[in-house]
Amino acid sequence: MDGAVRSLTRPRPRPTLVWLACGLLLLAALCAQLLKPSLRVLTHPPGTLEQGLPQQVDGWTQAPLAFAPVDLSLGAHGGDRSNTHPYDDVVMRRYVDANRREIVLAIAYSAEQRQGGGKVHGPELCYPAQGWEVTSWQPTAQPRLWPTRPDMQGVHMQARKADERELVFYVLRTADRFEPGAWDSRMAILRAGLRGEVPDGALIRVSMRVGAGADHLQVQQTLETFMADLLRGTSPAALNQLLGSAS
């Protein structure tokens, strides 16, 4: 009988282990509180970009959109609206030069970039979601695009849909970093979260539809020059929204 009672009696935990477990729980709760991102106040009301962008960019003049450009959303394949339309401000414009060449400017800004939620994404995601095939995707350093951001990186992309061909150049900012890949953006969001921040993000995309015999290198250089001239003509408030506080 005594042996049966002893076998059913559980040993009491040692006081040292109890205090250690309590300490670990307390430390975990403290770390969770310290790492909890603080909400960013939307300091750029919708319309800031539209008002701050130039209507004339060197030899290019703003004109009404003549066709439906590739949208900035992920379309029907993007899931819920927080993922497909995660923007607080959007600008879509068309510019034409004296030779009747056309450049489409697309800009998206999101005040809060979150892991697993809505965030600004690159054209390599939204083009396929709308039926385009990405045939080339090439990151490139852009130290001359903006003087105070020599770390800026951009991407030259080519896409096609049936008989249409489009050359795209874009920069994608997440928090204070210009890193175009989806993985790079996730890491930037993670680093900001570890600092207790919910970062913002912006996409600047310029594109030109071309024929079969177009000089792709020349078009790429034209798109780069256009973006640099666009940024030089942008107001300080809109520039801060696009390039971040280090602009």
PDB file of C-alpha atoms in Angstrom:
ATOM      1  CA  MET A   1       0.000   0.000   0.000  1.00  0.00           C
ATOM      2  CA  ASP A   2       2.767   2.438   0.982  1.00  0.00           C
ATOM      3  CA  GLY A   3       4.649   1.525  -2.178  1.00  0.00           C
ATOM      4  CA  ALA A   4       1.583   2.227  -4.320  1.00  0.00           C
ATOM      5  CA  VAL A   5       1.124   5.644  -2.708  1.00  0.00           C
ATOM      6  CA  ARG A   6       4.766   6.505  -3.228  1.00  0.00           C
ATOM      7  CA  SER A   7       4.598   5.518  -6.903  1.00  0.00           C
ATOM      8  CA  LEU A   8       1.632   7.850  -7.496  1.00  0.00           C
ATOM      9  CA  THR A   9       3.196  10.825  -5.752  1.00  0.00           C
ATOM     10  CA  ARG A  10       4.885  13.258  -8.180  1.00  0.00           C
ATOM     11  CA  PRO A  11       8.192  14.786  -7.146  1.00  0.00           C
ATOM     12  CA  ARG A  12       7.959  18.453  -6.279  1.00  0.00           C
ATOM     13  CA  PRO A  13       9.810  20.801  -8.663  1.00  0.00           C
ATOM     14  CA  ARG A  14      12.962  22.292  -7.267  1.00  0.00           C
ATOM     15  CA  PRO A  15      12.655  25.970  -6.228  1.00  0.00           C
ATOM     16  CA  THR A  16      15.606  26.888  -8.479  1.00  0.00           C
ATOM     17  CA  LEU A  17      13.862  25.505 -11.569  1.00  0.00           C
ATOM     18  CA  VAL A  18      10.632  27.315 -10.684  1.00  0.00           C
ATOM     19  CA  TRP A  19      12.410  30.661 -10.399  1.00  0.00           C
ATOM     20  CA  LEU A  20      14.323  29.990 -13.615  1.00  0.00           C
ATOM     21  CA  ALA A  21      11.094  29.228 -15.508  1.00  0.00           C
ATOM     22  CA  CYS A  22       9.454  32.370 -14.134  1.00  0.00           C
ATOM     23  CA  GLY A  23      12.472  34.422 -15.136  1.00  0.00           C
ATOM     24  CA  LEU A  24      12.412  33.066 -18.678  1.00  0.00           C
ATOM     25  CA  LEU A  25       8.703  33.821 -19.019  1.00  0.00           C
ATOM     26  CA  LEU A  26       9.224  37.348 -17.758  1.00  0.00           C
ATOM     27  CA  LEU A  27      12.140  37.876 -20.146  1.00  0.00           C
ATOM     28  CA  ALA A  28      10.082  36.587 -23.068  1.00  0.00           C
ATOM     29  CA  ALA A  29       7.227  38.950 -22.218  1.00  0.00           C
ATOM     30  CA  LEU A  30       9.633  41.879 -21.914  1.00  0.00           C
ATOM     31  CA  CYS A  31      11.260  41.087 -25.279  1.00  0.00           C
ATOM     32  CA  ALA A  32       7.889  40.759 -26.954  1.00  0.00           C
ATOM     33  CA  GLN A  33       6.900  44.184 -25.654  1.00  0.00           C
ATOM     34  CA  LEU A  34      10.191  45.771 -26.727  1.00  0.00           C
ATOM     35  CA  LEU A  35      10.012  44.238 -30.201  1.00  0.00           C
ATOM     36  CA  LYS A  36       6.357  45.062 -30.717  1.00  0.00           C
ATOM     37  CA  PRO A  37       6.224  47.437 -33.728  1.00  0.00           C
ATOM     38  CA  SER A  38       4.851  50.877 -33.067  1.00  0.00           C
ATOM     39  CA  LEU A  39       2.258  52.173 -35.514  1.00  0.00           C
ATOM     40  CA  ARG A  40       3.533  54.750 -37.991  1.00  0.00           C
ATOM     41  CA  VAL A  41       1.351  57.830 -38.334  1.00  0.00           C
ATOM     42  CA  LEU A  42       0.437  58.556 -41.934  1.00  0.00           C
ATOM     43  CA  THR A  43       2.147  61.925 -42.412  1.00  0.00           C
ATOM     44  CA  HIS A  44       1.610  61.973 -46.183  1.00  0.00           C
ATOM     45  CA  PRO A  45      -2.105  62.389 -46.951  1.00  0.00           C
ATOM     46  CA  PRO A  46      -3.342  61.032 -50.289  1.00  0.00           C
ATOM     47  CA  GLY A  47      -2.656  63.549 -53.057  1.00  0.00           C
ATOM     48  CA  THR A  48       0.800  64.603 -51.856  1.00  0.00           C
ATOM     49  CA  LEU A  49       2.466  62.743 -54.718  1.00  0.00           C
ATOM     50  CA  GLU A  50       0.071  63.961 -57.417  1.00  0.00           C
ATOM     51  CA  GLN A  51       0.642  67.568 -56.398  1.00  0.00           C
ATOM     52  CA  GLY A  52       4.410  67.201 -56.029  1.00  0.00           C
ATOM     53  CA  LEU A  53       5.299  65.547 -59.346  1.00  0.00           C
ATOM     54  CA  PRO A  54       6.296  67.678 -62.365  1.00  0.00           C
ATOM     55  CA  GLN A  55       4.089  67.864 -65.440  1.00  0.00           C
ATOM     56  CA  GLN A  56       7.162  68.530 -67.576  1.00  0.00           C
ATOM     57  CA  VAL A  57      10.202  66.230 -67.332  1.00  0.00           C
ATOM     58  CA  ASP A  58      12.958  67.628 -69.526  1.00  0.00           C
ATOM     59  CA  GLY A  59      11.628  66.978 -73.067  1.00  0.00           C
ATOM     60  CA  TRP A  60       8.654  64.932 -71.882  1.00  0.00           C
ATOM     61  CA  THR A  61       5.192  66.404 -71.268  1.00  0.00           C
ATOM     62  CA  GLN A  62       2.333  64.888 -69.297  1.00  0.00           C
ATOM     63  CA  ALA A  63      -0.550  63.739 -71.492  1.00  0.00           C
ATOM     64  CA  PRO A  64      -3.788  61.798 -70.943  1.00  0.00           C
ATOM     65  CA  LEU A  65      -3.442  58.032 -70.794  1.00  0.00           C
ATOM     66  CA  ALA A  66      -3.986  56.614 -74.273  1.00  0.00           C
ATOM     67  CA  PHE A  67      -4.276  52.975 -73.178  1.00  0.00           C
ATOM     68  CA  ALA A  68      -4.810  50.962 -70.031  1.00  0.00           C
ATOM     69  CA  PRO A  69      -1.370  50.477 -68.428  1.00  0.00           C
ATOM     70  CA  VAL A  70      -0.448  47.504 -66.292  1.00  0.00           C
ATOM     71  CA  ASP A  71      -2.104  48.069 -62.930  1.00  0.00           C
ATOM     72  CA  LEU A  72      -0.199  48.232 -59.651  1.00  0.00           C
ATOM     73  CA  SER A  73      -2.313  45.503 -58.044  1.00  0.00           C
ATOM     74  CA  LEU A  74      -1.856  41.752 -57.990  1.00  0.00           C
ATOM     75  CA  GLY A  75      -5.227  41.261 -59.664  1.00  0.00           C
ATOM     76  CA  ALA A  76      -7.447  38.285 -58.978  1.00  0.00           C
ATOM     77  CA  HIS A  77      -4.496  36.096 -58.013  1.00  0.00           C
ATOM     78  CA  GLY A  78      -3.379  38.276 -55.115  1.00  0.00           C
ATOM     79  CA  GLY A  79      -5.797  37.118 -52.410  1.00  0.00           C
ATOM     80  CA  ASP A  80      -7.542  39.606 -50.160  1.00  0.00           C
ATOM     81  CA  ARG A  81      -7.610  43.346 -50.764  1.00  0.00           C
ATOM     82  CA  SER A  82      -4.846  44.059 -48.210  1.00  0.00           C
ATOM     83  CA  ASN A  83      -2.457  42.229 -50.505  1.00  0.00           C
ATOM     84  CA  THR A  84      -3.846  43.306 -53.875  1.00  0.00           C
ATOM     85  CA  HIS A  85      -4.354  47.015 -53.053  1.00  0.00           C
ATOM     86  CA  PRO A  86      -1.991  47.782 -50.156  1.00  0.00           C
ATOM     87  CA  TYR A  87      -1.464  51.452 -51.049  1.00  0.00           C
ATOM     88  CA  ASP A  88      -2.224  54.784 -49.434  1.00  0.00           C
ATOM     89  CA  ASP A  89      -1.322  56.853 -52.485  1.00  0.00           C
ATOM     90  CA  VAL A  90      -1.099  55.970 -56.183  1.00  0.00           C
ATOM     91  CA  VAL A  91      -0.143  57.983 -59.266  1.00  0.00           C
ATOM     92  CA  MET A  92      -0.449  56.775 -62.868  1.00  0.00           C
ATOM     93  CA  ARG A  93       0.669  59.131 -65.657  1.00  0.00           C
ATOM     94  CA  ARG A  94       1.691  59.175 -69.303  1.00  0.00           C
ATOM     95  CA  TYR A  95       4.442  61.386 -70.723  1.00  0.00           C
ATOM     96  CA  VAL A  96       5.092  62.055 -74.427  1.00  0.00           C
ATOM     97  CA  ASP A  97       8.131  63.597 -76.155  1.00  0.00           C
ATOM     98  CA  ALA A  98       8.504  65.402 -79.490  1.00  0.00           C
ATOM     99  CA  ASN A  99       9.097  62.088 -81.279  1.00  0.00           C
ATOM    100  CA  ARG A 100       5.779  60.747 -79.952  1.00  0.00           C
ATOM    101  CA  ARG A 101       7.500  58.236 -77.737  1.00  0.00           C
ATOM    102  CA  GLU A 102       5.506  57.396 -74.621  1.00  0.00           C
ATOM    103  CA  ILE A 103       6.579  56.649 -71.070  1.00  0.00           C
ATOM    104  CA  VAL A 104       4.115  55.487 -68.425  1.00  0.00           C
ATOM    105  CA  LEU A 105       4.898  56.492 -64.850  1.00  0.00           C
ATOM    106  CA  ALA A 106       3.388  54.424 -62.027  1.00  0.00           C
ATOM    107  CA  ILE A 107       4.000  55.238 -58.366  1.00  0.00           C
ATOM    108  CA  ALA A 108       2.673  53.482 -55.272  1.00  0.00           C
ATOM    109  CA  TYR A 109       3.143  54.449 -51.620  1.00  0.00           C
ATOM    110  CA  SER A 110       2.204  52.446 -48.531  1.00  0.00           C
ATOM    111  CA  ALA A 111       2.507  53.863 -45.020  1.00  0.00           C
ATOM    112  CA  GLU A 112       2.749  50.433 -43.355  1.00  0.00           C
ATOM    113  CA  GLN A 113       4.742  47.478 -44.644  1.00  0.00           C
ATOM    114  CA  ARG A 114       4.030  44.252 -42.754  1.00  0.00           C
ATOM    115  CA  GLN A 115       5.153  40.647 -42.958  1.00  0.00           C
ATOM    116  CA  GLY A 116       2.360  38.497 -44.332  1.00  0.00           C
ATOM    117  CA  GLY A 117       0.150  41.520 -44.997  1.00  0.00           C
ATOM    118  CA  GLY A 118      -0.225  44.161 -47.657  1.00  0.00           C
ATOM    119  CA  LYS A 119       2.976  45.754 -48.896  1.00  0.00           C
ATOM    120  CA  VAL A 120       4.344  47.473 -51.946  1.00  0.00           C
ATOM    121  CA  HIS A 121       5.639  44.892 -54.408  1.00  0.00           C
ATOM    122  CA  GLY A 122       7.672  44.909 -57.596  1.00  0.00           C
ATOM    123  CA  PRO A 123       6.337  44.663 -61.167  1.00  0.00           C
ATOM    124  CA  GLU A 124       7.715  41.135 -61.434  1.00  0.00           C
ATOM    125  CA  LEU A 125       4.686  40.130 -59.333  1.00  0.00           C
ATOM    126  CA  CYS A 126       1.874  42.314 -60.675  1.00  0.00           C
ATOM    127  CA  TYR A 127       2.712  41.864 -64.384  1.00  0.00           C
ATOM    128  CA  PRO A 128       2.264  38.042 -64.368  1.00  0.00           C
ATOM    129  CA  ALA A 129      -0.884  38.462 -62.261  1.00  0.00           C
ATOM    130  CA  GLN A 130      -2.342  40.413 -65.195  1.00  0.00           C
ATOM    131  CA  GLY A 131      -1.348  38.002 -67.931  1.00  0.00           C
ATOM    132  CA  TRP A 132       2.144  39.244 -68.804  1.00  0.00           C
ATOM    133  CA  GLU A 133       5.217  37.023 -69.002  1.00  0.00           C
ATOM    134  CA  VAL A 134       8.399  38.430 -67.453  1.00  0.00           C
ATOM    135  CA  THR A 135      11.205  37.524 -69.871  1.00  0.00           C
ATOM    136  CA  SER A 136      14.063  39.377 -68.164  1.00  0.00           C
ATOM    137  CA  TRP A 137      14.686  40.720 -64.644  1.00  0.00           C
ATOM    138  CA  GLN A 138      18.042  42.372 -63.969  1.00  0.00           C
ATOM    139  CA  PRO A 139      18.925  44.327 -60.786  1.00  0.00           C
ATOM    140  CA  THR A 140      21.364  47.161 -61.343  1.00  0.00           C
ATOM    141  CA  ALA A 141      23.163  49.642 -59.096  1.00  0.00           C
ATOM    142  CA  GLN A 142      21.997  53.231 -59.594  1.00  0.00           C
ATOM    143  CA  PRO A 143      24.434  55.457 -57.658  1.00  0.00           C
ATOM    144  CA  ARG A 144      23.772  58.451 -59.974  1.00  0.00           C
ATOM    145  CA  LEU A 145      19.983  58.308 -59.848  1.00  0.00           C
ATOM    146  CA  TRP A 146      19.840  60.534 -56.755  1.00  0.00           C
ATOM    147  CA  PRO A 147      22.931  62.247 -55.243  1.00  0.00           C
ATOM    148  CA  THR A 148      22.212  61.514 -51.566  1.00  0.00           C
ATOM    149  CA  ARG A 149      21.287  57.876 -52.165  1.00  0.00           C
ATOM    150  CA  PRO A 150      24.351  56.211 -53.756  1.00  0.00           C
ATOM    151  CA  ASP A 151      23.082  52.905 -52.347  1.00  0.00           C
ATOM    152  CA  MET A 152      20.034  52.977 -54.601  1.00  0.00           C
ATOM    153  CA  GLN A 153      19.363  49.881 -56.670  1.00  0.00           C
ATOM    154  CA  GLY A 154      16.969  49.556 -59.567  1.00  0.00           C
ATOM    155  CA  VAL A 155      15.707  46.794 -61.836  1.00  0.00           C
ATOM    156  CA  HIS A 156      15.429  46.573 -65.606  1.00  0.00           C
ATOM    157  CA  MET A 157      12.633  44.206 -66.568  1.00  0.00           C
ATOM    158  CA  GLN A 158      11.191  43.017 -69.872  1.00  0.00           C
ATOM    159  CA  ALA A 159       7.698  41.598 -70.283  1.00  0.00           C
ATOM    160  CA  ARG A 160       5.473  40.426 -73.093  1.00  0.00           C
ATOM    161  CA  LYS A 161       1.810  39.645 -73.618  1.00  0.00           C
ATOM    162  CA  ALA A 162       0.734  38.290 -77.007  1.00  0.00           C
ATOM    163  CA  ASP A 163       2.229  40.767 -79.523  1.00  0.00           C
ATOM    164  CA  GLU A 164       2.939  43.478 -76.944  1.00  0.00           C
ATOM    165  CA  ARG A 165       6.406  44.119 -75.527  1.00  0.00           C
ATOM    166  CA  GLU A 166       7.174  46.382 -72.592  1.00  0.00           C
ATOM    167  CA  LEU A 167      10.475  47.504 -71.077  1.00  0.00           C
ATOM    168  CA  VAL A 168      10.285  48.486 -67.416  1.00  0.00           C
ATOM    169  CA  PHE A 169      12.664  50.236 -65.027  1.00  0.00           C
ATOM    170  CA  TYR A 170      11.807  50.591 -61.349  1.00  0.00           C
ATOM    171  CA  VAL A 171      13.114  51.254 -57.859  1.00  0.00           C
ATOM    172  CA  LEU A 172      11.489  49.805 -54.748  1.00  0.00           C
ATOM    173  CA  ARG A 173      12.033  51.256 -51.269  1.00  0.00           C
ATOM    174  CA  THR A 174      11.221  49.465 -48.022  1.00  0.00           C
ATOM    175  CA  ALA A 175      12.014  51.462 -44.874  1.00  0.00           C
ATOM    176  CA  ASP A 176      15.391  53.095 -45.586  1.00  0.00           C
ATOM    177  CA  ARG A 177      16.645  50.558 -48.109  1.00  0.00           C
ATOM    178  CA  PHE A 178      16.424  50.219 -51.888  1.00  0.00           C
ATOM    179  CA  GLU A 179      16.585  46.468 -52.446  1.00  0.00           C
ATOM    180  CA  PRO A 180      14.377  45.216 -55.272  1.00  0.00           C
ATOM    181  CA  GLY A 181      13.886  41.519 -54.504  1.00  0.00           C
ATOM    182  CA  ALA A 182      10.939  40.162 -52.535  1.00  0.00           C
ATOM    183  CA  TRP A 183      13.306  38.501 -50.035  1.00  0.00           C
ATOM    184  CA  ASP A 184      15.220  41.778 -49.590  1.00  0.00           C
ATOM    185  CA  SER A 185      11.976  43.580 -48.825  1.00  0.00           C
ATOM    186  CA  ARG A 186      10.999  40.983 -46.236  1.00  0.00           C
ATOM    187  CA  MET A 187      14.374  41.337 -44.522  1.00  0.00           C
ATOM    188  CA  ALA A 188      14.046  45.134 -44.475  1.00  0.00           C
ATOM    189  CA  ILE A 189      10.622  44.796 -42.824  1.00  0.00           C
ATOM    190  CA  LEU A 190      12.096  42.364 -40.294  1.00  0.00           C
ATOM    191  CA  ARG A 191      14.990  44.688 -39.443  1.00  0.00           C
ATOM    192  CA  ALA A 192      12.577  47.582 -38.939  1.00  0.00           C
ATOM    193  CA  GLY A 193      10.382  45.383 -36.734  1.00  0.00           C
ATOM    194  CA  LEU A 194      13.366  44.572 -34.523  1.00  0.00           C
ATOM    195  CA  ARG A 195      13.769  48.324 -34.027  1.00  0.00           C
ATOM    196  CA  GLY A 196      10.109  48.549 -32.998  1.00  0.00           C
ATOM    197  CA  GLU A 197       9.018  50.206 -36.248  1.00  0.00           C
ATOM    198  CA  VAL A 198       6.435  49.564 -38.944  1.00  0.00           C
ATOM    199  CA  PRO A 199       8.199  50.880 -42.068  1.00  0.00           C
ATOM    200  CA  ASP A 200       6.690  52.568 -45.078  1.00  0.00           C
ATOM    201  CA  GLY A 201       7.475  51.738 -48.693  1.00  0.00           C
ATOM    202  CA  ALA A 202       7.337  53.188 -52.195  1.00  0.00           C
ATOM    203  CA  LEU A 203       7.576  51.981 -55.785  1.00  0.00           C
ATOM    204  CA  ILE A 204       8.596  54.170 -58.726  1.00  0.00           C
ATOM    205  CA  ARG A 205       8.029  52.439 -62.075  1.00  0.00           C
ATOM    206  CA  VAL A 206       8.596  53.787 -65.576  1.00  0.00           C
ATOM    207  CA  SER A 207       7.880  51.767 -68.705  1.00  0.00           C
ATOM    208  CA  MET A 208       7.786  51.980 -72.482  1.00  0.00           C
ATOM    209  CA  ARG A 209       6.043  49.705 -74.976  1.00  0.00           C
ATOM    210  CA  VAL A 210       8.330  48.841 -77.872  1.00  0.00           C
ATOM    211  CA  GLY A 211       8.293  47.140 -81.247  1.00  0.00           C
ATOM    212  CA  ALA A 212      10.133  44.000 -82.265  1.00  0.00           C
ATOM    213  CA  GLY A 213      13.180  45.869 -83.603  1.00  0.00           C
ATOM    214  CA  ALA A 214      13.621  48.321 -80.726  1.00  0.00           C
ATOM    215  CA  ASP A 215      17.078  49.030 -79.299  1.00  0.00           C
ATOM    216  CA  HIS A 216      16.544  47.752 -75.760  1.00  0.00           C
ATOM    217  CA  LEU A 217      19.743  49.272 -74.372  1.00  0.00           C
ATOM    218  CA  GLN A 218      18.773  52.710 -75.655  1.00  0.00           C
ATOM    219  CA  VAL A 219      15.280  52.389 -74.179  1.00  0.00           C
ATOM    220  CA  GLN A 220      16.732  51.354 -70.813  1.00  0.00           C
ATOM    221  CA  GLN A 221      18.980  54.405 -70.787  1.00  0.00           C
ATOM    222  CA  THR A 222      16.017  56.600 -71.708  1.00  0.00           C
ATOM    223  CA  LEU A 223      13.995  55.222 -68.788  1.00  0.00           C
ATOM    224  CA  GLU A 224      16.879  55.764 -66.343  1.00  0.00           C
ATOM    225  CA  THR A 225      17.375  59.353 -67.521  1.00  0.00           C
ATOM    226  CA  PHE A 226      13.656  60.048 -67.308  1.00  0.00           C
ATOM    227  CA  MET A 227      13.478  58.838 -63.700  1.00  0.00           C
ATOM    228  CA  ALA A 228      16.505  60.906 -62.681  1.00  0.00           C
ATOM    229  CA  ASP A 229      14.990  64.029 -64.287  1.00  0.00           C
ATOM    230  CA  LEU A 230      11.630  63.257 -62.673  1.00  0.00           C
ATOM    231  CA  LEU A 231      13.170  63.109 -59.201  1.00  0.00           C
ATOM    232  CA  ARG A 232      15.019  66.394 -59.756  1.00  0.00           C
ATOM    233  CA  GLY A 233      11.721  68.090 -60.594  1.00  0.00           C
ATOM    234  CA  THR A 234       9.757  66.594 -57.676  1.00  0.00           C
ATOM    235  CA  SER A 235       8.792  68.708 -54.655  1.00  0.00           C
ATOM    236  CA  PRO A 236      10.668  68.119 -51.361  1.00  0.00           C
ATOM    237  CA  ALA A 237       7.539  66.723 -49.648  1.00  0.00           C
ATOM    238  CA  ALA A 238       6.845  64.203 -52.408  1.00  0.00           C
ATOM    239  CA  LEU A 239      10.549  63.370 -52.664  1.00  0.00           C
ATOM    240  CA  ASN A 240      10.646  62.550 -48.970  1.00  0.00           C
ATOM    241  CA  GLN A 241       7.663  60.266 -49.483  1.00  0.00           C
ATOM    242  CA  LEU A 242       9.337  58.451 -52.380  1.00  0.00           C
ATOM    243  CA  LEU A 243      12.939  58.212 -51.162  1.00  0.00           C
ATOM    244  CA  GLY A 244      12.509  58.298 -47.395  1.00  0.00           C
ATOM    245  CA  SER A 245      13.975  60.603 -44.784  1.00  0.00           C
ATOM    246  CA  ALA A 246      17.494  60.376 -46.268  1.00  0.00           C
ATOM    247  CA  SER A 247      16.376  62.030 -49.511  1.00  0.00           C
TER     248      SER A 247
END
